[in-house]
XYZ file of C-alpha atoms in Angstrom:
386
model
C 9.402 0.989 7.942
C 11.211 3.440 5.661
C 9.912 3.428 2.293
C 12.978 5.971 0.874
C 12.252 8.613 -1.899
C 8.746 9.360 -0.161
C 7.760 5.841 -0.354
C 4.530 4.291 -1.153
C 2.549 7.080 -2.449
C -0.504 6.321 -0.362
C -3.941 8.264 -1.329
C -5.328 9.521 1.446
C -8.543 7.649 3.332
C -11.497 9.110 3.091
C -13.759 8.226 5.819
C -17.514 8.147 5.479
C -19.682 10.589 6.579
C -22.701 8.685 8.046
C -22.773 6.601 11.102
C -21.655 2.716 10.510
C -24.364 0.784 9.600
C -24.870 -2.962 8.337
C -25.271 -1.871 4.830
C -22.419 -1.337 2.692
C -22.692 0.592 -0.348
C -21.617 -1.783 -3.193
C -20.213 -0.352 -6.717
C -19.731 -2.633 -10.052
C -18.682 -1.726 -13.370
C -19.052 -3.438 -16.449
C -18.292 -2.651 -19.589
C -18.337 -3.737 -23.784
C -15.922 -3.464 -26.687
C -18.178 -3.356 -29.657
C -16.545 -3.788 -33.433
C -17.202 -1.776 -36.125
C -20.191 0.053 -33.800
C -20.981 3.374 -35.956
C -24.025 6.283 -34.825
C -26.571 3.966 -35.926
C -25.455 1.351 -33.879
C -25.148 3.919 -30.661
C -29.056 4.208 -30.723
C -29.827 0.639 -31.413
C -27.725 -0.593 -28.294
C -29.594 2.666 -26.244
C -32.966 1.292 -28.039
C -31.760 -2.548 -26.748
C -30.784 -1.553 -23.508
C -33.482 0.430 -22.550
C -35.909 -2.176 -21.881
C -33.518 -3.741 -18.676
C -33.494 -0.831 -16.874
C -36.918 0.286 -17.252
C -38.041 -3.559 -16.198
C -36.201 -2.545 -12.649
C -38.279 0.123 -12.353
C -35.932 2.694 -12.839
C -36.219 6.032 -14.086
C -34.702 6.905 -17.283
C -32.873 10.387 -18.370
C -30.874 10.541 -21.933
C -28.076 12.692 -22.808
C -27.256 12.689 -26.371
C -23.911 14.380 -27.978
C -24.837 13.717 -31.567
C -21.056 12.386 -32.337
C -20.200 11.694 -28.791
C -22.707 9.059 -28.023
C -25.317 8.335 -25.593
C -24.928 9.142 -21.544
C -28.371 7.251 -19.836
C -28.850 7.436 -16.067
C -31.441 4.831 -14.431
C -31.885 5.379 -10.784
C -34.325 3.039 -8.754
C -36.551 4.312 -5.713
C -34.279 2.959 -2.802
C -31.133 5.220 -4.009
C -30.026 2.121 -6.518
C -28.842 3.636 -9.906
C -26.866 2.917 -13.335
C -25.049 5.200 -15.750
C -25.006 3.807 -18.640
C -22.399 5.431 -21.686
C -22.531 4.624 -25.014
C -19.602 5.738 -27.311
C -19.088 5.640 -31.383
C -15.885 4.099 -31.203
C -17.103 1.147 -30.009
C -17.296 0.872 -26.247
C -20.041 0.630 -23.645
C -19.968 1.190 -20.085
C -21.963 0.196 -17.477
C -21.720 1.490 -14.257
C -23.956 0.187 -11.309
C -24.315 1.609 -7.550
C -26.282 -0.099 -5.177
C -26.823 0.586 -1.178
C -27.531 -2.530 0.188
C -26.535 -5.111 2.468
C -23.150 -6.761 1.035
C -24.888 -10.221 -0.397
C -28.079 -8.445 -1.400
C -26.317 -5.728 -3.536
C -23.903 -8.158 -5.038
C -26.905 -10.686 -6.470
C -28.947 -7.191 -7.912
C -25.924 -6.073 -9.780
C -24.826 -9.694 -10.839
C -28.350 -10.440 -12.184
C -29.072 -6.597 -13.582
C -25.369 -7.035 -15.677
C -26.173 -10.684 -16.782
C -29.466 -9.513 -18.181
C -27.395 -6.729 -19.634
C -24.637 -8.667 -21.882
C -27.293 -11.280 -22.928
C -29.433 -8.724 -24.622
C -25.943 -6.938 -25.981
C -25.253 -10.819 -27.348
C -28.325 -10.866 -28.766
C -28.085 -7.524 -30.524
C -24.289 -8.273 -31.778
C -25.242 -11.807 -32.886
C -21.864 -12.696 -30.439
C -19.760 -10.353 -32.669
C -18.439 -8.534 -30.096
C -14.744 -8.198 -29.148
C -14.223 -8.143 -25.199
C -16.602 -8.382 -22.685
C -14.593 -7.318 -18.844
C -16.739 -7.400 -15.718
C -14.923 -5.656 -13.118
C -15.111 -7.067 -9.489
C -17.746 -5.231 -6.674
C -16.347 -2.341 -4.660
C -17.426 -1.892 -1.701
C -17.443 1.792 0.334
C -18.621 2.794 4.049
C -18.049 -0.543 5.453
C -16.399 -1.125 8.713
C -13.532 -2.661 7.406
C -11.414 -0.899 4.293
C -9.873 -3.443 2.043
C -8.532 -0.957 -0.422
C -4.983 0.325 -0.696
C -3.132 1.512 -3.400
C 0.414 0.060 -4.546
C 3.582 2.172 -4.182
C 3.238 2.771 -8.371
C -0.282 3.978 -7.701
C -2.522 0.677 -8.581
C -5.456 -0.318 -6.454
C -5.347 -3.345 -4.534
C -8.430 -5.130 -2.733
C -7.033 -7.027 0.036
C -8.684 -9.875 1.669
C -9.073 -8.005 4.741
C -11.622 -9.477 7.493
C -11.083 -7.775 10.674
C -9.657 -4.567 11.898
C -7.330 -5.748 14.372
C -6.308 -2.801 16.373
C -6.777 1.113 14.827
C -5.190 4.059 16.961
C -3.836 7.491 16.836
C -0.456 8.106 18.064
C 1.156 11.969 18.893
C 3.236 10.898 15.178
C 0.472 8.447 12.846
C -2.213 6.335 12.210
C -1.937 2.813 13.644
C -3.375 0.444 11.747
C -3.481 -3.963 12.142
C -5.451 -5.643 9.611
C -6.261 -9.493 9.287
C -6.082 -10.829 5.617
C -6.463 -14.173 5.237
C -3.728 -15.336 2.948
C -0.961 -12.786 4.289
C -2.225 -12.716 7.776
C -2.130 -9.269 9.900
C -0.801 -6.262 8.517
C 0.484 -3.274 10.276
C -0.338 -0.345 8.015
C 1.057 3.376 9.433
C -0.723 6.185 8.155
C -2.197 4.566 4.991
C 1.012 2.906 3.735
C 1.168 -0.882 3.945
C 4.296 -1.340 5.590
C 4.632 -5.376 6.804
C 2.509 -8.110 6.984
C 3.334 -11.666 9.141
C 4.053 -13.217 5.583
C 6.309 -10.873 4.880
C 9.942 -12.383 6.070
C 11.452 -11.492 2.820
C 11.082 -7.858 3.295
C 12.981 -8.837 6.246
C 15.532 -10.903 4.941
C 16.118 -8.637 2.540
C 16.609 -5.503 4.452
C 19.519 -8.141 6.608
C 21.434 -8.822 3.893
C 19.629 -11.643 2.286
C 21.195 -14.359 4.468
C 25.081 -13.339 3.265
C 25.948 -11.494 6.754
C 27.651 -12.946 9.886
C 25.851 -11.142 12.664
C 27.495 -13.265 15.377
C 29.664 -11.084 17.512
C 28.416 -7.262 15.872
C 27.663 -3.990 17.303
C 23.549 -3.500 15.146
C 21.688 -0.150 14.893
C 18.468 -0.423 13.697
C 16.611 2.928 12.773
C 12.977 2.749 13.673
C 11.491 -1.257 13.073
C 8.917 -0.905 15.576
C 7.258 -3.959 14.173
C 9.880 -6.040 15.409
C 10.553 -8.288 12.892
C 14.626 -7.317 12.304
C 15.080 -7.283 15.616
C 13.788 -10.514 16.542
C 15.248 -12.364 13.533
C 19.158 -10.616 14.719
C 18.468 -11.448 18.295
C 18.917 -15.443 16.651
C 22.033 -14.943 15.288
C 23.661 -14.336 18.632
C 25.210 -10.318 17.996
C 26.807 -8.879 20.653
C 24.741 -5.902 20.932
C 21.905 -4.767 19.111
C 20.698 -1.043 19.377
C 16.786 0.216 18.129
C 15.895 3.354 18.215
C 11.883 3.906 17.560
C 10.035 6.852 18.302
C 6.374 5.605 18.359
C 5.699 3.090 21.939
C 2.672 2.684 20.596
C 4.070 1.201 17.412
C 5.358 -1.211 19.661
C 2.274 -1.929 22.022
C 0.308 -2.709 18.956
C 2.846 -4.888 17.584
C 3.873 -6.702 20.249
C 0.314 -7.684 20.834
C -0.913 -8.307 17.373
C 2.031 -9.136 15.504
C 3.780 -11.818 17.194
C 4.470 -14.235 14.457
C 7.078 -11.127 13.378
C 8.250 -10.368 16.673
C 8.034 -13.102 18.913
C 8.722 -11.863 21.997
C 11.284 -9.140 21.953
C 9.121 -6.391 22.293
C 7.827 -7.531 25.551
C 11.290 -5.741 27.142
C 12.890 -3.055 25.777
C 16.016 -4.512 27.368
C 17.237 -7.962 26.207
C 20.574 -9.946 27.006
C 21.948 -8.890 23.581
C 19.610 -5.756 22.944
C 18.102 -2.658 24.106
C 15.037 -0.483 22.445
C 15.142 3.079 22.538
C 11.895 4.956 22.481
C 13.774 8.308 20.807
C 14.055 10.039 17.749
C 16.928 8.630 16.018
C 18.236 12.085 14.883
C 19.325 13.175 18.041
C 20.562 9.489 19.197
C 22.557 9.306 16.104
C 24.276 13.195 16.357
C 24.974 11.826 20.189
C 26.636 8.325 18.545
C 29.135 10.225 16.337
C 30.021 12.695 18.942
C 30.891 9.853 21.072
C 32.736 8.259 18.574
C 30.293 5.141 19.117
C 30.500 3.017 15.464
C 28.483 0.103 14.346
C 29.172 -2.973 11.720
C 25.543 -2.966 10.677
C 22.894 -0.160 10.495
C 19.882 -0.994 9.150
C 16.926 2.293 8.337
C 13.355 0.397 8.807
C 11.739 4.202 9.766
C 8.864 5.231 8.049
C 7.855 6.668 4.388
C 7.119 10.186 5.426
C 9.387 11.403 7.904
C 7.939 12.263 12.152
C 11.502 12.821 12.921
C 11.194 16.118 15.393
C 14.303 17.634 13.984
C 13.371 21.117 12.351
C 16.483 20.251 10.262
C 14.469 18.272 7.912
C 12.808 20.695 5.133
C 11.976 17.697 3.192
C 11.949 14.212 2.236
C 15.754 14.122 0.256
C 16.725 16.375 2.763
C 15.702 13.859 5.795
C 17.272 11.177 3.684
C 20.454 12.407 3.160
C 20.917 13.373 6.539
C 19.659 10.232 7.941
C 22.065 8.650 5.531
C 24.945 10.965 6.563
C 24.360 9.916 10.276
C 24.671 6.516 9.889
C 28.066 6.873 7.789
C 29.265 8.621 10.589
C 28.925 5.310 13.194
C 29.157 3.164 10.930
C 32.483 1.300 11.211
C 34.723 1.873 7.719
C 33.932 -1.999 6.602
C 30.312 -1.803 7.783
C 27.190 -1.925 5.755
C 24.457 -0.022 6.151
C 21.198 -1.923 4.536
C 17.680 0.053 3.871
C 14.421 -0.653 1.097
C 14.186 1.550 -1.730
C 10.811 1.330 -3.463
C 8.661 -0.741 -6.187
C 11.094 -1.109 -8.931
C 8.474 0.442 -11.704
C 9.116 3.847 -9.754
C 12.386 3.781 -11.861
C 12.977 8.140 -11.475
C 12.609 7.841 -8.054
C 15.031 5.246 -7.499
C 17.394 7.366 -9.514
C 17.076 9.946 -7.702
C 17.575 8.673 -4.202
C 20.792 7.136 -5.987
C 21.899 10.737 -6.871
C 21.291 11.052 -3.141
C 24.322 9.035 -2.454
C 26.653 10.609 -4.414
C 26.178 14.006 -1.997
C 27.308 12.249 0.870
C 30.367 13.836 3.389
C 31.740 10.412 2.605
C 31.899 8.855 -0.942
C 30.183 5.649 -0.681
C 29.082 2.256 -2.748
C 26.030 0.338 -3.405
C 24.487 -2.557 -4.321
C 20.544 -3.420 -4.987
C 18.248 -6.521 -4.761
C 14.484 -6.762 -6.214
C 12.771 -9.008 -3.808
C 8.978 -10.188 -3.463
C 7.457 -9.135 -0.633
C 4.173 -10.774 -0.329
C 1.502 -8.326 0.815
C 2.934 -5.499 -1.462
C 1.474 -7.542 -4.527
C 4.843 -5.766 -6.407
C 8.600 -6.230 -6.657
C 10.741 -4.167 -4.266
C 14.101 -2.837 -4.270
C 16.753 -3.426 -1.477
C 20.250 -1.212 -1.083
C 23.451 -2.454 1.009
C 25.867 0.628 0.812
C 29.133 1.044 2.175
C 31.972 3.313 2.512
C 34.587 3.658 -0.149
């Protein structure tokens, strides 16, 4: 899927070092506001404190920065520990790491943090102004549930199976299962579409506002399938795709069916063909053949695995992708693509300074849609020739 101006900015996975286990490391944070907390207060919520910890049988080291506050480490014999960090201002932090089996770790820290804001209660007399305990993280588990939005906020996903995870000559393939969205292809660390996710597809079609009966398609990588099957239904007279990944394909035609259906099972249909090409090439071979299009739709991915040595970077890929398509695309055709998460506001205006540096001037038009399993609002462009 192309997520233009770089696209989700995904941070890269860091895989554990260790062989997989049943255990799965478990991190919790908690942490206080105090009011009106002062030096003196510093030491008596250390003094307070102290006694939890040390009732764990944990052992204790102190750090203290005179105006800074208090820094207290607790670490247990099986590899369990706390940091503990007191400031003047007013705020306490709690920070608990436990290796343990997933249920197991999350009772300790539950009961070690309840024991923790009772005795802070007690010592406040209830005057305290926020108390925030932050949900369990888990690390070095078989299954990551953790990827950051396109504006750079972490996400836990109800993931509960990896579905299929493979490397092609171009990416990462990843399927996931969540629950409420249901499997989710994710290519190299970017989440790019889930089975709940037919308004991303919608969307990049023109929203329901396009008669596709009868039209000549392109679609620019899509290897999920979803725009492809949902045009097949609306009777065109040819659609073209052009992916470079097969095994984009394989995986989605397997384990994404509710998108697909079954047009990926051929790469030749009555009213379609897939291309397994790099769509640089196909589309320099369209526009010396003259060959134009009413609709092209760019679905390729964030980071470019074009082959082309042409493309020095990101804009540059763009804007040639972008003055490809002009090129076959038919003088009152449209040409549809996602931006990105509307908060990246520079970005968008950016790869809308991108259009005006076109061979051919051009026009757009943008919708903010919903897409489900992005957890953020997302920005479509139609653009067309002047």
């Amino acid at each position: 899927m192309s997520e233009l101006l770089g696209g989700k900015q995904r941070l890269p996975e860091l895989m554990p070092l260790m062989k997989e286990t049943s255990e799965t490391a478990v991190w919790i944070c908690s942490h206080w506001e105090l009011q009106g907390c002062t030096a003196a207060d510093c030491n008596a919520v250390l003094k307070a404190l102290q006694p939890v910890f040390q009732e764990q049988g944990m052992t204790e080291t102190v750090h203290n920065w005179e105006d800074h506050g208090y820094l207290a480490t607790y670490i247990q014999k099986n590899g369990s520990f706390a940091n503990l960090r007191i400031y003047p201002h007013g705020l306490v932090l709690v920070d608990l790491q436990s290796y343990n089996d997933q249920t197991k770790g999350r009772e300790e820290t539950d009961r070690l943090l309840d024991k923790v804001e009772e005795r802070m209660k007690e010592l406040f007399h209830g005057n305290i102004k926020r108390v925030k305990r932050l949900p369990a993280i888990l690390r070095g588990g078989a299954i990551d549930r953790y990827w950051p939005t396109a504006d750079g906020r972490l996400v836990e996903y109800d993931i509960d199976e990896v579905v299929y995870d493979e490397d092609s000559p171009f990416q990462n393939i990843k399927i996931l299962h969540s629950k409420q969205f249901g499997n989710i292809l994710i290519l190299s660390g970017d989440v790019n579409l889930a089975e709940s996710d037919l308004a991303y597809t919608q969307a990049i079609m023109g929203s329901g506002k396009e008669n596709y009966a009868g039209k000549e398609v392109l679609i620019l990588g899509g290897g999920d399938g979803g725009i492809l099957y949902e045009i097949v239904k609306l009777k065109p007279k040819m659609v073209t795709m052009v992916e470079i990944d097969q095994m984009v394909i394989d995986g989605c035609k397997k384990y994404m069916r509710k998108t697909c259906g079954d047009v990926l099972d051929n790469l030749k249909g009555e009213c379609y063909q897939v291309l397994i090409e790099d769509c640089i090439p196909v589309l320099k071979r369209y526009a010396k053949e003259g060959r134009m299009f009413d609709y092209v739709i760019n679905d390729l991915t964030a980071v470019p695995i074009s082959t082309s040595p042409e493309e020095d970077s990101t804009w540059e890929f763009l804007r040639l992708i972008l003055d490809l398509s002009m090129k076959v695309l038919k003088q009152d055709g449209k040409y549809f693509t996602q931006g990105n998460c509307i908060n990246l506001t520079d970005a968008l205006t950016l790869y809308e300074e991108q259009l005006s540096r076109l061979y051919c001037p051009v026009e757009f038009s943008k919708e903010i849609v919903c897409v489900p399993s992005y957890m953020e609002l997302w920005v479509f462009y139609t653009i067309w020739k002047k």
